[in-house]
XYZ file of N, CA and C in Angstrom:
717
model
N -3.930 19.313 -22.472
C -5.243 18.711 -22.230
C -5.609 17.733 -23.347
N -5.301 18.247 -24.842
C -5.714 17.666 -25.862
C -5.032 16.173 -25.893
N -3.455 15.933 -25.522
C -2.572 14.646 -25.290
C -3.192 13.975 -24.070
N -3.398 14.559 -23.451
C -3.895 13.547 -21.905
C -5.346 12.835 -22.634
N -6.242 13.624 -22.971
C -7.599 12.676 -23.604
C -7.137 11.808 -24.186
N -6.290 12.036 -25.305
C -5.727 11.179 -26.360
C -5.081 9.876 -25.620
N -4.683 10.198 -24.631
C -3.640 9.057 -23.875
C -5.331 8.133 -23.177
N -5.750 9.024 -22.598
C -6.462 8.370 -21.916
C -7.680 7.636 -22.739
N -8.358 8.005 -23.745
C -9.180 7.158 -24.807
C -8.080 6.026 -25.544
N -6.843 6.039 -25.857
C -6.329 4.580 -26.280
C -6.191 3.873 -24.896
N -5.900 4.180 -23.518
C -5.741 2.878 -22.565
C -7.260 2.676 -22.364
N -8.366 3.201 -22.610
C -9.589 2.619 -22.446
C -9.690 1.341 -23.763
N -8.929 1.892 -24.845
C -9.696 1.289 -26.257
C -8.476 -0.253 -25.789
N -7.429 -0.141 -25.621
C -7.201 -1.080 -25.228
C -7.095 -2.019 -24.454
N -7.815 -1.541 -23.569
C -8.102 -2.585 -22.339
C -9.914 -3.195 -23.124
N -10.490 -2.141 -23.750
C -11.895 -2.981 -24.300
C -11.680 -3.926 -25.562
N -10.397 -3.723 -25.917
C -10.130 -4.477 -27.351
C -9.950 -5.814 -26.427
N -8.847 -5.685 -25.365
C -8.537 -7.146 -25.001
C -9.482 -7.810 -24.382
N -10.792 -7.051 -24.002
C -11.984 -8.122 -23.175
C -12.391 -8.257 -24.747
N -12.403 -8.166 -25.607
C -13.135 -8.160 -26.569
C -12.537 -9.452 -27.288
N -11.350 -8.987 -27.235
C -10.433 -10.522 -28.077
C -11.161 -11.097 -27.448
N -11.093 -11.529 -26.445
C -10.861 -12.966 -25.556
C -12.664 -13.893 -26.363
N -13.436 -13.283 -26.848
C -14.488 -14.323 -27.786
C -15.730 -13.700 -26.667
N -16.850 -14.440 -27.103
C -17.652 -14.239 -26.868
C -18.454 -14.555 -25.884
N -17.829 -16.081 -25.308
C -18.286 -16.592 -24.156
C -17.032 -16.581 -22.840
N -16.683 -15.497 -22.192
C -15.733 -15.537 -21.394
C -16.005 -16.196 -19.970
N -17.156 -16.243 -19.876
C -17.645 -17.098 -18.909
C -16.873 -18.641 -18.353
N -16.897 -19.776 -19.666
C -16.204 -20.400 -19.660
C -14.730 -20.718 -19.368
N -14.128 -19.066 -19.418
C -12.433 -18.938 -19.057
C -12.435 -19.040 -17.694
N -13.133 -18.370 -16.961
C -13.159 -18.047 -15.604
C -12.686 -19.625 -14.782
N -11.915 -19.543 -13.545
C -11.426 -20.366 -12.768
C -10.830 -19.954 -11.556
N -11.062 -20.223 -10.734
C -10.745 -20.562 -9.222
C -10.945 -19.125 -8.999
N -10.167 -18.504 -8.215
C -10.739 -17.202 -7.674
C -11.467 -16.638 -8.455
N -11.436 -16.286 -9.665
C -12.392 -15.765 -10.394
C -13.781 -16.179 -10.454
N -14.108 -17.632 -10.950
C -15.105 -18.567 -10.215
C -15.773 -18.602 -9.114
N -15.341 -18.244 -8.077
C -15.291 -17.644 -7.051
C -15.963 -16.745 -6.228
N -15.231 -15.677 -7.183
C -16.279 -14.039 -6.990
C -17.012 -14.529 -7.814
N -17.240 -14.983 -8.721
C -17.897 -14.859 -10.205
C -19.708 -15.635 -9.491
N -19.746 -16.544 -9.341
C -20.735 -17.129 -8.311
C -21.012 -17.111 -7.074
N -20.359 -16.513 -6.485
C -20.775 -15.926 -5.064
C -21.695 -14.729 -5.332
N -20.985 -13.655 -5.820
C -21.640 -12.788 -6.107
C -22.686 -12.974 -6.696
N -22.663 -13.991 -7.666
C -24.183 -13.854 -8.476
C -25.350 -14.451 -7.686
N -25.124 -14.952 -6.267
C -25.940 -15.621 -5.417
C -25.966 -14.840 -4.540
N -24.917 -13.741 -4.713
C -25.401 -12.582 -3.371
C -26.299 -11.899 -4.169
N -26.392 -11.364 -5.266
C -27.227 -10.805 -6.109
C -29.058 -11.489 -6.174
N -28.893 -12.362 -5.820
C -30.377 -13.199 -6.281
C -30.452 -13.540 -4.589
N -29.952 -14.023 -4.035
C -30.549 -14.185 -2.226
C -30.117 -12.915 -1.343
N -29.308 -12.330 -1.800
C -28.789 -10.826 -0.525
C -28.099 -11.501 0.418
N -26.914 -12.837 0.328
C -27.035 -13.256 1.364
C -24.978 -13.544 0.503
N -24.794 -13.835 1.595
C -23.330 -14.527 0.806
C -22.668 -15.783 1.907
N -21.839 -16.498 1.317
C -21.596 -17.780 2.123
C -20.591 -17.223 3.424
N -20.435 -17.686 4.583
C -19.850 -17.129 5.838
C -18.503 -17.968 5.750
N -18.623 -19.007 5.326
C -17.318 -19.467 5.066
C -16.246 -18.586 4.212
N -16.849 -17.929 2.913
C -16.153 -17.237 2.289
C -15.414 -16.105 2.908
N -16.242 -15.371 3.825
C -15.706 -14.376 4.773
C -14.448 -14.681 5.394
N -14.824 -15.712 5.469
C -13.097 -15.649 6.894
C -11.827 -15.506 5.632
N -11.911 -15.928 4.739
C -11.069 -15.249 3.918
C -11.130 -14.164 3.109
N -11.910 -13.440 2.723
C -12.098 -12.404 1.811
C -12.705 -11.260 2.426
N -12.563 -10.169 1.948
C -13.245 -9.331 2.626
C -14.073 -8.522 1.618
N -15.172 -8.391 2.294
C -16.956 -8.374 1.979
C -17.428 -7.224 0.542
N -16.471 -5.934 1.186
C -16.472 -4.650 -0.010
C -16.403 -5.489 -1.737
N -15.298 -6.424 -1.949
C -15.500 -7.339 -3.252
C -16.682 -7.413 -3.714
N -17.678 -8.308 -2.791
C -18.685 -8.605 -3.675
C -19.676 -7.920 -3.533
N -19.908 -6.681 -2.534
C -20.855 -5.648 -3.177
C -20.418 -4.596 -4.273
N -19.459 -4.715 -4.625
C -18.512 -3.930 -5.941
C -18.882 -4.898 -6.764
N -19.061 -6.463 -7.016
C -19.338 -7.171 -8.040
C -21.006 -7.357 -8.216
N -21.237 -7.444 -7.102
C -22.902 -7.494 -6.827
C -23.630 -6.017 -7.905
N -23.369 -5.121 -7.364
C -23.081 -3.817 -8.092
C -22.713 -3.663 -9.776
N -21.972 -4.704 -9.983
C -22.016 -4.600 -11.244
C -22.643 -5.766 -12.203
N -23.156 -6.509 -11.714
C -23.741 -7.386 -11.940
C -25.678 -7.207 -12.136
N -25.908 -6.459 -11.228
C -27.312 -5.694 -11.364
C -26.877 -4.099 -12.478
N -25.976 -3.264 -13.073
C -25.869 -2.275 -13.245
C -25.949 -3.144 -15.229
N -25.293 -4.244 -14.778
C -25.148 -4.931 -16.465
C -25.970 -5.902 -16.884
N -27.038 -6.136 -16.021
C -27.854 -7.093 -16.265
C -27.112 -8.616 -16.276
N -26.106 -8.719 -15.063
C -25.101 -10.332 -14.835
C -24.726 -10.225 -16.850
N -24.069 -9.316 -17.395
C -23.752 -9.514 -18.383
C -21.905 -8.918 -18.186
N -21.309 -10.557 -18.295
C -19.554 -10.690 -17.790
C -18.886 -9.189 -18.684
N -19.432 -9.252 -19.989
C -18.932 -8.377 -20.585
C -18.120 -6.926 -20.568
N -19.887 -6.801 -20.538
C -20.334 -5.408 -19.831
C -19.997 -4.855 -18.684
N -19.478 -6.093 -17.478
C -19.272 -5.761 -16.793
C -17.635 -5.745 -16.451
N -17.031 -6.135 -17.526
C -15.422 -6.169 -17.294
C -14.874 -5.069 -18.315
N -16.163 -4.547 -19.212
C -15.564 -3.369 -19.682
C -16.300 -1.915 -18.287
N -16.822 -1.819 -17.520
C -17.271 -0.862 -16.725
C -15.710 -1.105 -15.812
N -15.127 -2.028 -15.777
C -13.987 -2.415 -14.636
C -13.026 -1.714 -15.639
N -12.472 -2.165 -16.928
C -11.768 -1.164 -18.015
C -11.899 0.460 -17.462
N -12.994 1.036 -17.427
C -13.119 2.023 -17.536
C -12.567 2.746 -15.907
N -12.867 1.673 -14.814
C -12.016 1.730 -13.728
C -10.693 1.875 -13.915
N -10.161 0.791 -14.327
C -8.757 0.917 -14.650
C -7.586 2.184 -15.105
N -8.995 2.501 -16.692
C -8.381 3.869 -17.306
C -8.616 4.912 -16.033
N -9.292 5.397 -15.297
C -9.435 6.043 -14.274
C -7.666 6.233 -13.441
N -7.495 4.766 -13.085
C -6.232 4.622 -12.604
C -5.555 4.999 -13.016
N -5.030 5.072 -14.296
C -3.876 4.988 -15.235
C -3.792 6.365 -15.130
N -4.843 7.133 -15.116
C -5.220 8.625 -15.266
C -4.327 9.163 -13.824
N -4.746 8.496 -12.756
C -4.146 9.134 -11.343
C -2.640 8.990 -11.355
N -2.105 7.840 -11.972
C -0.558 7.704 -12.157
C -0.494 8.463 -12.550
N -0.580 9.105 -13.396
C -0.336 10.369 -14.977
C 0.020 11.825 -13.408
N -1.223 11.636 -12.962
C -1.853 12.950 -11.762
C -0.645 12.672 -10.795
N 0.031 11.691 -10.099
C 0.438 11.219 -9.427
C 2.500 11.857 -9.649
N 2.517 11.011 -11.112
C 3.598 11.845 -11.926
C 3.954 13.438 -11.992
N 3.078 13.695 -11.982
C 2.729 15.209 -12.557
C 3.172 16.137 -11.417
N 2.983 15.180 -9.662
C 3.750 15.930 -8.785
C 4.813 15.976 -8.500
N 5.577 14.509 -9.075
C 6.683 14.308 -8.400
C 7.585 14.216 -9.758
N 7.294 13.912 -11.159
C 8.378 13.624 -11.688
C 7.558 14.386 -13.091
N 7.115 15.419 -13.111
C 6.181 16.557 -14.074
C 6.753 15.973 -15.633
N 8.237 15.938 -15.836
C 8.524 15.463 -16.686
C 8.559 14.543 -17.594
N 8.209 13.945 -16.873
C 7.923 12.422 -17.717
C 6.952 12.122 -17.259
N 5.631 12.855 -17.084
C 4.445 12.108 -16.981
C 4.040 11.408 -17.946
N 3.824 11.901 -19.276
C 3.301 11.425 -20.057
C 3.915 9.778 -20.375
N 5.469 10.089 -20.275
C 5.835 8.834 -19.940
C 5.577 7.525 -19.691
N 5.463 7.848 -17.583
C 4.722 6.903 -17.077
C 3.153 7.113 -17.447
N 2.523 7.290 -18.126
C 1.198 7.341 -18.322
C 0.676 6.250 -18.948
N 2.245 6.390 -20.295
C 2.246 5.544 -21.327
C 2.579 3.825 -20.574
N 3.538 4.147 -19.706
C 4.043 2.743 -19.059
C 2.632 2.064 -18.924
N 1.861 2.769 -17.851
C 0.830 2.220 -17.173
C -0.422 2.101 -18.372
N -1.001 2.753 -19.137
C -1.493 2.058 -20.500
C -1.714 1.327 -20.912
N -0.219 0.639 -21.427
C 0.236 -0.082 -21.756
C 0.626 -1.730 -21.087
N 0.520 -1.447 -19.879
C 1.150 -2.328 -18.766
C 0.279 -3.939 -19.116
N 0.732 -4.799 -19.394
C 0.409 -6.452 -19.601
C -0.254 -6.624 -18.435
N 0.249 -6.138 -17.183
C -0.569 -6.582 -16.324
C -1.526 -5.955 -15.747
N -1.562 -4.305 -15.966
C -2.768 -4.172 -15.794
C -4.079 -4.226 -16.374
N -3.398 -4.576 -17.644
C -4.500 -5.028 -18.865
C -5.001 -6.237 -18.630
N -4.348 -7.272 -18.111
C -4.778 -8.357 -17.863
C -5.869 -8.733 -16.745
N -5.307 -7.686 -15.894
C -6.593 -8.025 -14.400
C -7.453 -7.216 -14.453
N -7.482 -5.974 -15.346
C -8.734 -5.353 -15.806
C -9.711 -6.251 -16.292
N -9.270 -7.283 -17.118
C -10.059 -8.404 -17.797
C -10.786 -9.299 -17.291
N -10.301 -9.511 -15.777
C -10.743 -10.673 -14.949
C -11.513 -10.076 -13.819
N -12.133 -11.079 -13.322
C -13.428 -10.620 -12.375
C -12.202 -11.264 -10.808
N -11.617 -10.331 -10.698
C -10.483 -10.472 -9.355
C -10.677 -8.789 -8.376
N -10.044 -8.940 -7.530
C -10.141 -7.767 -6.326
C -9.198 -6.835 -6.630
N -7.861 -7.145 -7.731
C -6.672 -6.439 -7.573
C -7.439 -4.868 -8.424
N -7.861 -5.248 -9.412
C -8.362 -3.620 -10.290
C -8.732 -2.646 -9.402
N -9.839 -2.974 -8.749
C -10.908 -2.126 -8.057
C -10.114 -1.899 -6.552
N -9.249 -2.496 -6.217
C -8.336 -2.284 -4.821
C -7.304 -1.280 -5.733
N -6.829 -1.858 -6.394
C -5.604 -0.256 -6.917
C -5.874 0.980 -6.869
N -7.327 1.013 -7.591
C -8.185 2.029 -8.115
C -8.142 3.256 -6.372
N -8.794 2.470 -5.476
C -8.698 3.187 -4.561
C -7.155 2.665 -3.702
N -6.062 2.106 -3.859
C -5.213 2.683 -3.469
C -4.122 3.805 -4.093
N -4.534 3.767 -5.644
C -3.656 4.765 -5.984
C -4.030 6.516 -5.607
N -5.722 6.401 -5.223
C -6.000 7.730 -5.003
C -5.569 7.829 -3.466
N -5.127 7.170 -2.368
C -4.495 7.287 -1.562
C -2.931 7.877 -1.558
N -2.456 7.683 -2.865
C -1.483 7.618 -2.724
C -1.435 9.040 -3.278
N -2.197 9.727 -4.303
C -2.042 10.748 -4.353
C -2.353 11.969 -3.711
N -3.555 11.617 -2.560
C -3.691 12.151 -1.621
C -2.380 12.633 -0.779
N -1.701 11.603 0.052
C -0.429 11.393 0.842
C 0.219 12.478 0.345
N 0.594 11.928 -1.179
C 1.607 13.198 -1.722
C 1.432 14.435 -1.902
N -0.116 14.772 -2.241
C -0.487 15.901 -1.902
C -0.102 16.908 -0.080
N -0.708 15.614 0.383
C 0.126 16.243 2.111
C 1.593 16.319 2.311
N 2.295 15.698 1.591
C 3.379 16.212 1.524
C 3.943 17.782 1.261
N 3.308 17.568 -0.364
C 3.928 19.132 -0.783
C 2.870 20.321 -0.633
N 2.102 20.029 0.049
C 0.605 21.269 0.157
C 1.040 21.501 2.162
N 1.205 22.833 2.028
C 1.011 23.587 3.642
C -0.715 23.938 3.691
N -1.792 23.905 2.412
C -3.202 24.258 2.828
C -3.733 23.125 2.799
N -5.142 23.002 2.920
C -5.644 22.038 3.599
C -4.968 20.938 3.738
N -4.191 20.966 4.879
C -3.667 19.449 5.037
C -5.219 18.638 5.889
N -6.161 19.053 6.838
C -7.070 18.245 7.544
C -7.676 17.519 6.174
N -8.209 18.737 5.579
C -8.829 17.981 4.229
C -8.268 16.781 3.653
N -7.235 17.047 3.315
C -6.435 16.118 2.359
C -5.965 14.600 3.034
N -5.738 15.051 4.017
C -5.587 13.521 4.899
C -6.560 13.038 5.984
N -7.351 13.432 5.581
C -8.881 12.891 5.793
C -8.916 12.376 4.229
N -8.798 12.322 3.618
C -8.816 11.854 1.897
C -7.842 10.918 2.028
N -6.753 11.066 1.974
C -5.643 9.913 2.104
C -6.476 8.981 3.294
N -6.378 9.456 4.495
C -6.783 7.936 5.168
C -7.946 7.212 4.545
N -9.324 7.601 4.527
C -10.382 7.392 4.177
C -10.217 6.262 2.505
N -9.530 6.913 1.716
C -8.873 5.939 0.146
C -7.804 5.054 1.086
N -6.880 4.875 1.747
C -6.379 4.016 2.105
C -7.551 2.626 2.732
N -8.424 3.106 3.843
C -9.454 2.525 4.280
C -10.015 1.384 3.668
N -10.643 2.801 2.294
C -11.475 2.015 1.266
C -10.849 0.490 0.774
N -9.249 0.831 0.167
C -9.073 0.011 -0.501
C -8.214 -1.079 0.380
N -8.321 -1.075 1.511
C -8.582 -2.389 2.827
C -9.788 -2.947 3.350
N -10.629 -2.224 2.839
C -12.318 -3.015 2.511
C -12.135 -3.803 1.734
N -11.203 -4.018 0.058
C -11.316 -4.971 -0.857
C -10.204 -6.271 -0.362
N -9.027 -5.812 0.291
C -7.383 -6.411 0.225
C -7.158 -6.086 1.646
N -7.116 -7.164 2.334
C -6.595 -6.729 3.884
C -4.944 -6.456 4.026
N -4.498 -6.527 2.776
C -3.184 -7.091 2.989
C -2.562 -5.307 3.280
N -3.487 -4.208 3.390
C -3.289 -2.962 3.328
C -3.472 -2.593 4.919
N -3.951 -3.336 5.631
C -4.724 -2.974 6.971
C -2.988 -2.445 7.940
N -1.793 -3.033 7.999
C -0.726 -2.928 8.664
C -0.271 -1.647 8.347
N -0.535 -1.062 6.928
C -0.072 0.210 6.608
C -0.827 1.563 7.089
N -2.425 0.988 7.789
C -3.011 2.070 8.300
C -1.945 2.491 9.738
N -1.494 1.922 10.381
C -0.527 2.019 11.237
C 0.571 2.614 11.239
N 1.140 2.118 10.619
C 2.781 2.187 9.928
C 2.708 3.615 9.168
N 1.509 4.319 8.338
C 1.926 5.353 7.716
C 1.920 6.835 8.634
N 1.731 6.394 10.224
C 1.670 7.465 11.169
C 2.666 7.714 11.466
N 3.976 6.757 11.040
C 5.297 7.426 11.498
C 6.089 8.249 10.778
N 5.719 8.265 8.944
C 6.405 8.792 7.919
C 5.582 10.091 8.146
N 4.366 10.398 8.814
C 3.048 11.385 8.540
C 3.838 11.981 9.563
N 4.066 11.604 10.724
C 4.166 12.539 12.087
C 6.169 13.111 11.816
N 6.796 12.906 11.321
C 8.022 13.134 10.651
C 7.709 14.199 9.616
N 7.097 13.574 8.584
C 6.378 14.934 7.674
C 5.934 16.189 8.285
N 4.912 16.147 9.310
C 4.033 16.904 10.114
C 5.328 18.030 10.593
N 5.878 17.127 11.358
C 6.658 18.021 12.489
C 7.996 18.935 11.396
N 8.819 18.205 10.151
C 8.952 19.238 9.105
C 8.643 19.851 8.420
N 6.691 20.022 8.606
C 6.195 21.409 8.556
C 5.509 22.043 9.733
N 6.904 21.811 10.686
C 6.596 22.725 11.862
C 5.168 22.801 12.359
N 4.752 21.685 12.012
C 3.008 21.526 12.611
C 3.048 21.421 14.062
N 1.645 22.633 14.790
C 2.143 22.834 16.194
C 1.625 21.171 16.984
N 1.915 21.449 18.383
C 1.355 19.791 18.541
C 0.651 19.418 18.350
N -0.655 20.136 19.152
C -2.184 20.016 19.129
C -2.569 19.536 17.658
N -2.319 20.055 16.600
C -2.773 20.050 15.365
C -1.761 19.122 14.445
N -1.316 18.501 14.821
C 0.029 17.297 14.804
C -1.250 16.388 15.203
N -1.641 16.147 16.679
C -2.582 15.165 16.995
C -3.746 15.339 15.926
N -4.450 16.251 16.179
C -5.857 16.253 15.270
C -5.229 15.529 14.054
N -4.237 15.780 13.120
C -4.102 15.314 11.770
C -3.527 14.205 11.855
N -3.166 13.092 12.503
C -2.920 11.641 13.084
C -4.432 11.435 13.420
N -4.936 11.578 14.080
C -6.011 11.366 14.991
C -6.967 11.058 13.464
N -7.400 12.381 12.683
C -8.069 12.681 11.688
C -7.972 11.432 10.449
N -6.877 11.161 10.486
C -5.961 10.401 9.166
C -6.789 8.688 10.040
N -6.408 8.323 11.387
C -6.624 7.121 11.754
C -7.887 6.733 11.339
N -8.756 7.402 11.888
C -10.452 7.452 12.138
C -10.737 7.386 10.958
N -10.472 8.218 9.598
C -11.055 8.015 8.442
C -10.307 6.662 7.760
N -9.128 6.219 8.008
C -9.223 4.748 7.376
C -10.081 3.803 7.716
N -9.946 4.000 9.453
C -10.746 2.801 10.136
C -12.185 2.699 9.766
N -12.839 3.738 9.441
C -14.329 4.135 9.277
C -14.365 2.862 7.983
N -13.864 2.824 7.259
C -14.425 1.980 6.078
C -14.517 0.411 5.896
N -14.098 0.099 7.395
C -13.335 -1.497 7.850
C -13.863 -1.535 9.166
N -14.653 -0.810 10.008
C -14.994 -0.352 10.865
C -15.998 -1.680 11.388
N -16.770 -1.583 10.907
C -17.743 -3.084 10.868
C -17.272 -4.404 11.392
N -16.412 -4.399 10.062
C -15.787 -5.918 10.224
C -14.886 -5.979 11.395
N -14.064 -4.949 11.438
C -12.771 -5.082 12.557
C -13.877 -5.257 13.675
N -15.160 -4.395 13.884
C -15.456 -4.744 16.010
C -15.881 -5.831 15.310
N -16.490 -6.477 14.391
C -17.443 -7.628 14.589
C -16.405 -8.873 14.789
N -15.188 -8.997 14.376
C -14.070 -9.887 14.619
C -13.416 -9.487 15.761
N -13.405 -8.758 16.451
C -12.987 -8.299 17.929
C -13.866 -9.163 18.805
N -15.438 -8.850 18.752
C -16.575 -9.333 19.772
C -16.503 -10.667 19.114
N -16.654 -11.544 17.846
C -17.312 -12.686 17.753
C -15.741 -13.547 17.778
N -15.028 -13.675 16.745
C -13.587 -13.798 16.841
C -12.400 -13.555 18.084
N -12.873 -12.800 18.150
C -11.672 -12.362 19.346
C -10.295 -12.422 18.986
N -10.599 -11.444 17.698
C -9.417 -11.027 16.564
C -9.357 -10.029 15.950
N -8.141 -9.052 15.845
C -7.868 -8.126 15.448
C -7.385 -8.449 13.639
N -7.099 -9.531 13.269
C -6.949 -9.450 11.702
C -8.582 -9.765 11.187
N -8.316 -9.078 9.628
C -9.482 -8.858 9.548
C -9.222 -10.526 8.478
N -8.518 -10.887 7.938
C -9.127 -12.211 6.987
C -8.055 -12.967 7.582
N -8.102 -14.661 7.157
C -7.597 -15.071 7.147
C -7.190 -16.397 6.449
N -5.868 -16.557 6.011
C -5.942 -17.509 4.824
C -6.335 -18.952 4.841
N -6.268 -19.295 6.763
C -6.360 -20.746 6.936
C -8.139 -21.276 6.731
N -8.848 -19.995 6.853
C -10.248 -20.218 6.325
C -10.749 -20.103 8.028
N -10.024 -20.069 8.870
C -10.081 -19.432 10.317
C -10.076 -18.254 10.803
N -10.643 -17.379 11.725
C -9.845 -15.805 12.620
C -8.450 -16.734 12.987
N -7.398 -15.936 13.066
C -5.921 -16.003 13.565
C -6.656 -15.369 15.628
């Protein structure tokens, strides 16, 4: 317990040292996507309203996560890219958790990898979607694995896995194909723990519904207005 704090207070201190290097006015660094969120949000913050053009490419969960931190820090960049730090260390923490099921041995290890990692230090720093999308896809991921090696609450647990998968396709659509796709590794899993049918369906069924719930919005509202099943798109169009 005493090494895990220890691990986990230096990847905080160093992810706040490096917003800290970077000077005093980081404002000025900011560019293009960052720029981006960085003023959108601060105009969703002051009108409640955000540009519709931006939508067709991005998806919406971003800037009430920035909106959110922007009223929590008083629009202070700082403050608010060390509260994203503290996201991060969170993460780094679930790898560690993540390790701990599958490779016990070298957690501390990968703990240290991820810590340490240039790049996750780096986009902790920046006002981008990738931090706060990891954040909730890595707790997906430890969910999953939990349904793997757990015969008890599996409803629970993958109602947790879908629902964190969901979430973090509210920030990154680029996750939306895997709500699909992870019903075939699940129903393979399922059936090598002799899961009877009925309860085979419920836990597919269970797993779908709680991803979709968090994307739920956007997907009918691009069904009825769009007459499209992707939820962004890069040409600044519905596909």
């Amino acid at each position: 317990m005493k090494t895990t704090l220890i691990f986990l207070f230096l990847t905080l201190l160093v992810r706040i040292g490096f917003i800290f290097f970077q000077g005093s006015s980081i404002e000025q660094y900011l560019i293009e996507d960052e720029l981006m969120y960085w003023k959108n949000s601060l105009a969703f913050l002051e009108t409640g309203e955000l540009n519709k053009d931006i939508l067709y490419e991005r998806m919406p969960s971003i800037f009430l996560y920035y909106k959110a931190l922007l009223w929590l820090t008083s629009e202070n960049l700082k403050f608010l890219l060390c509260i994203q730090a503290f996201i991060d260390t969170i993460s780094c923490f679930m790898i560690y958790r993540i390790a701990s099921l599958i490779v016990p041995r070298y957690k501390f290890v990968i703990f240290g990898f991820s810590a340490l990692s240039p790049l996750m230090i780096i986009l902790s720093s920046q006002v981008l979607s990738e931090t706060i999308f990891l954040f909730f896809f890595i707790f997906f991921i430890y969910f999953s694995i939990r349904v793997i090696a757990q015969k008890n609450n599996l409803f629970f647990l993958i109602m947790l896995a879908g629902f964190f998968l969901g979430v973090s396709t509210s920030f990154r659509s680029v996750t939306f194909p895997l709500i699909f796709l992870s019903l075939i590794p699940l129903t393979v899993i399922f059936i090598s723990k002799k899961i009877l049918k009925f309860n085979l369906f419920i836990l597919l069924s269970v797993f779908l519904l709680s991803a979709l719930l968090p994307i739920s919005v956007r997907l009918v509202n691009n069904i009825k207005i769009h007459n499209s099943y992707s939820l962004t798109a890069q040409t600044g169009t519905h596909l």
